[in-house]
């Protein structure tokens, strides 16, 4: 009875090397792909974070504009209900500043800007309150004299300058994060394709 042919040691070694190479390749591509997509996810979170900061800054500006609008409405009419936007701004702007500070807790530049912004907001509210008090105590003419000093306009201009500078910083960060996210996505995609083809 003929014996079954024995396996050729040479072929057996080649197959083992090939299998080992495939396993190593799959492990490497798996690690690379995983790292690429983790980086992508992280940068997407950072991009969302940046959009939140920019939205908060826009809301801070809008809230301060509302405060001015309420003050002007009261000065013109003398009616207390026109102060509602001002009162809402007083209560709302601190929450917006705090939220923005929390989002930027690791960014010293933005924290410095927020310190300046907070002092400008406080200064602006002092100016608005003085004009409101002048309208209550001395009438329209007295209030107009308080407003015509241009202090309020200069303070509001500085608030806009600081928020614009902060938005510029966030815009630069957003561009960097988009670039990293795009690179991570492409890296993960290419690695997946290469491993599949291999």
Tab-separated table of C-alpha atoms in Angstrom:
chain	number	residue	atom	x	y	z
A	1	UNK	CA	0.000	0.000	0.000
A	2	UNK	CA	1.545	3.332	-1.062
A	3	UNK	CA	2.388	5.841	1.704
A	4	UNK	CA	0.815	9.278	1.742
A	5	UNK	CA	3.265	11.893	0.517
A	6	UNK	CA	4.905	13.777	3.362
A	7	UNK	CA	4.640	17.530	3.606
A	8	UNK	CA	7.597	19.326	2.168
A	9	UNK	CA	9.367	21.154	5.018
A	10	UNK	CA	10.278	24.002	2.671
A	11	UNK	CA	6.647	24.658	1.738
A	12	UNK	CA	5.540	24.329	5.346
A	13	UNK	CA	8.076	26.976	6.438
A	14	UNK	CA	7.040	29.366	3.641
A	15	UNK	CA	3.394	29.001	4.576
A	16	UNK	CA	4.168	29.651	8.230
A	17	UNK	CA	6.163	32.769	7.353
A	18	UNK	CA	3.377	33.989	5.074
A	19	UNK	CA	0.738	33.455	7.753
A	20	UNK	CA	2.906	35.192	10.339
A	21	UNK	CA	3.446	38.106	7.946
A	22	UNK	CA	-0.297	38.431	7.350
A	23	UNK	CA	-1.013	38.361	11.078
A	24	UNK	CA	1.653	40.999	11.781
A	25	UNK	CA	0.351	43.139	8.916
A	26	UNK	CA	-3.221	42.904	10.175
A	27	UNK	CA	-2.180	43.748	13.715
A	28	UNK	CA	-0.146	46.757	12.562
A	29	UNK	CA	-2.869	48.094	10.287
A	30	UNK	CA	-5.413	47.541	13.054
A	31	UNK	CA	-3.337	49.567	15.501
A	32	UNK	CA	-2.668	52.330	12.949
A	33	UNK	CA	-6.323	52.490	11.917
A	34	UNK	CA	-7.479	52.561	15.540
A	35	UNK	CA	-5.061	55.360	16.428
A	36	UNK	CA	-6.098	57.358	13.353
A	37	UNK	CA	-9.781	57.155	14.204
A	38	UNK	CA	-9.191	57.903	17.898
A	39	UNK	CA	-7.301	61.039	16.813
A	40	UNK	CA	-10.111	61.880	14.414
A	41	UNK	CA	-12.719	61.542	17.156
A	42	UNK	CA	-10.642	63.617	19.565
A	43	UNK	CA	-10.275	66.411	17.010
A	44	UNK	CA	-13.977	66.336	16.248
A	45	UNK	CA	-14.624	66.896	19.956
A	46	UNK	CA	-12.116	69.760	19.984
A	47	UNK	CA	-13.795	71.279	16.924
A	48	UNK	CA	-17.180	71.100	18.671
A	49	UNK	CA	-15.550	72.714	21.713
A	50	UNK	CA	-14.227	75.543	19.506
A	51	UNK	CA	-17.655	76.130	17.970
A	52	UNK	CA	-19.118	76.365	21.497
A	53	UNK	CA	-16.573	79.020	22.477
A	54	UNK	CA	-17.300	81.032	19.327
A	55	UNK	CA	-21.047	80.773	19.937
A	56	UNK	CA	-20.614	81.932	23.544
A	57	UNK	CA	-18.566	84.930	22.415
A	58	UNK	CA	-21.256	85.903	19.905
A	59	UNK	CA	-23.893	85.563	22.637
A	60	UNK	CA	-21.845	87.739	25.015
A	61	UNK	CA	-21.738	90.501	22.399
A	62	UNK	CA	-25.440	90.090	21.672
A	63	UNK	CA	-26.283	90.203	25.384
A	64	UNK	CA	-24.311	93.410	25.877
A	65	UNK	CA	-26.071	94.936	22.855
A	66	UNK	CA	-29.385	93.983	24.469
A	67	UNK	CA	-28.288	95.721	27.676
A	68	UNK	CA	-27.573	98.903	25.718
A	69	UNK	CA	-30.906	98.622	23.902
A	70	UNK	CA	-32.778	98.312	27.194
A	71	UNK	CA	-30.970	101.298	28.646
A	72	UNK	CA	-31.703	103.473	25.584
A	73	UNK	CA	-35.350	102.437	25.545
A	74	UNK	CA	-35.712	103.434	29.188
A	75	UNK	CA	-33.906	106.746	28.688
A	76	UNK	CA	-36.170	107.634	25.755
A	77	UNK	CA	-39.469	106.542	27.318
A	78	UNK	CA	-38.857	106.544	31.067
A	79	UNK	CA	-40.860	103.310	31.220
A	80	UNK	CA	-39.465	100.568	33.470
A	81	UNK	CA	-40.563	97.717	31.192
A	82	UNK	CA	-37.979	98.864	28.630
A	83	UNK	CA	-35.288	97.794	31.110
A	84	UNK	CA	-36.182	94.109	30.722
A	85	UNK	CA	-33.377	93.422	28.158
A	86	UNK	CA	-30.940	95.200	30.477
A	87	UNK	CA	-31.997	93.099	33.482
A	88	UNK	CA	-31.812	89.897	31.440
A	89	UNK	CA	-28.309	90.842	30.324
A	90	UNK	CA	-27.201	91.508	33.904
A	91	UNK	CA	-28.302	88.017	34.924
A	92	UNK	CA	-27.239	86.195	31.746
A	93	UNK	CA	-23.826	87.520	30.792
A	94	UNK	CA	-22.014	86.141	33.854
A	95	UNK	CA	-23.190	82.625	32.989
A	96	UNK	CA	-21.884	83.041	29.447
A	97	UNK	CA	-18.502	84.296	30.663
A	98	UNK	CA	-18.262	81.438	33.178
A	99	UNK	CA	-19.123	78.867	30.509
A	100	UNK	CA	-16.506	80.328	28.166
A	101	UNK	CA	-13.919	80.305	30.948
A	102	UNK	CA	-14.680	76.654	31.662
A	103	UNK	CA	-14.226	75.760	27.991
A	104	UNK	CA	-10.872	77.584	27.901
A	105	UNK	CA	-9.489	76.372	31.220
A	106	UNK	CA	-6.296	75.106	29.512
A	107	UNK	CA	-5.689	78.128	27.271
A	108	UNK	CA	-3.810	80.907	29.074
A	109	UNK	CA	-4.258	83.379	26.197
A	110	UNK	CA	-8.014	83.031	26.255
A	111	UNK	CA	-8.137	83.172	30.043
A	112	UNK	CA	-6.202	86.466	29.944
A	113	UNK	CA	-8.636	87.767	27.329
A	114	UNK	CA	-11.579	86.671	29.480
A	115	UNK	CA	-10.179	88.516	32.495
A	116	UNK	CA	-9.994	91.678	30.390
A	117	UNK	CA	-13.446	91.031	28.924
A	118	UNK	CA	-14.974	90.579	32.390
A	119	UNK	CA	-13.530	93.891	33.576
A	120	UNK	CA	-14.865	95.658	30.469
A	121	UNK	CA	-18.317	94.141	30.973
A	122	UNK	CA	-18.324	95.303	34.597
A	123	UNK	CA	-17.275	98.790	33.476
A	124	UNK	CA	-20.015	98.825	30.843
A	125	UNK	CA	-22.688	97.902	33.387
A	126	UNK	CA	-21.507	100.695	35.706
A	127	UNK	CA	-21.880	103.181	32.842
A	128	UNK	CA	-25.323	101.832	31.896
A	129	UNK	CA	-26.543	101.979	35.504
A	130	UNK	CA	-25.315	105.560	35.922
A	131	UNK	CA	-27.310	106.664	32.870
A	132	UNK	CA	-30.391	104.781	34.102
A	133	UNK	CA	-30.070	106.423	37.533
A	134	UNK	CA	-29.617	109.807	35.863
A	135	UNK	CA	-32.855	109.289	33.912
A	136	UNK	CA	-34.747	108.313	37.045
A	137	UNK	CA	-33.394	111.159	39.154
A	138	UNK	CA	-32.910	113.995	36.695
A	139	UNK	CA	-34.995	113.213	33.626
A	140	UNK	CA	-34.141	112.886	29.964
A	141	UNK	CA	-31.692	115.791	29.737
A	142	UNK	CA	-29.570	114.581	32.642
A	143	UNK	CA	-29.516	111.067	31.203
A	144	UNK	CA	-28.452	112.366	27.784
A	145	UNK	CA	-25.539	114.205	29.369
A	146	UNK	CA	-24.437	110.963	31.028
A	147	UNK	CA	-24.640	109.079	27.726
A	148	UNK	CA	-22.918	111.791	25.655
A	149	UNK	CA	-19.569	111.281	27.391
A	150	UNK	CA	-18.692	108.519	24.839
A	151	UNK	CA	-17.374	106.361	27.698
A	152	UNK	CA	-20.012	103.739	26.950
A	153	UNK	CA	-19.233	103.647	23.242
A	154	UNK	CA	-15.502	103.271	23.863
A	155	UNK	CA	-16.093	100.469	26.366
A	156	UNK	CA	-18.428	98.659	23.977
A	157	UNK	CA	-15.879	99.026	21.171
A	158	UNK	CA	-13.236	97.435	23.420
A	159	UNK	CA	-15.615	94.576	24.272
A	160	UNK	CA	-16.060	93.925	20.541
A	161	UNK	CA	-12.292	94.092	19.981
A	162	UNK	CA	-11.588	91.541	22.717
A	163	UNK	CA	-14.298	89.131	21.580
A	164	UNK	CA	-13.033	89.483	17.987
A	165	UNK	CA	-9.484	88.678	19.120
A	166	UNK	CA	-10.776	85.637	20.987
A	167	UNK	CA	-12.725	84.485	17.929
A	168	UNK	CA	-9.558	84.830	15.834
A	169	UNK	CA	-7.687	82.545	18.238
A	170	UNK	CA	-10.514	80.013	18.080
A	171	UNK	CA	-10.597	80.300	14.293
A	172	UNK	CA	-6.901	79.422	14.094
A	173	UNK	CA	-7.437	76.469	16.428
A	174	UNK	CA	-10.397	75.326	14.363
A	175	UNK	CA	-8.349	75.381	11.150
A	176	UNK	CA	-5.585	73.343	12.805
A	177	UNK	CA	-8.049	70.836	14.220
A	178	UNK	CA	-9.818	70.438	10.881
A	179	UNK	CA	-6.477	69.743	9.203
A	180	UNK	CA	-5.519	67.119	11.805
A	181	UNK	CA	-8.965	65.512	11.594
A	182	UNK	CA	-8.731	65.343	7.805
A	183	UNK	CA	-5.244	63.789	7.960
A	184	UNK	CA	-6.385	61.250	10.556
A	185	UNK	CA	-9.393	60.278	8.458
A	186	UNK	CA	-7.288	59.822	5.321
A	187	UNK	CA	-4.664	57.843	7.235
A	188	UNK	CA	-7.276	55.509	8.680
A	189	UNK	CA	-8.969	55.069	5.317
A	190	UNK	CA	-5.730	54.348	3.435
A	191	UNK	CA	-4.567	51.907	6.094
A	192	UNK	CA	-7.904	50.074	5.955
A	193	UNK	CA	-7.772	49.820	2.165
A	194	UNK	CA	-4.142	48.634	2.185
A	195	UNK	CA	-4.823	45.962	4.813
A	196	UNK	CA	-7.899	44.772	2.904
A	197	UNK	CA	-5.963	44.533	-0.379
A	198	UNK	CA	-3.058	42.783	1.364
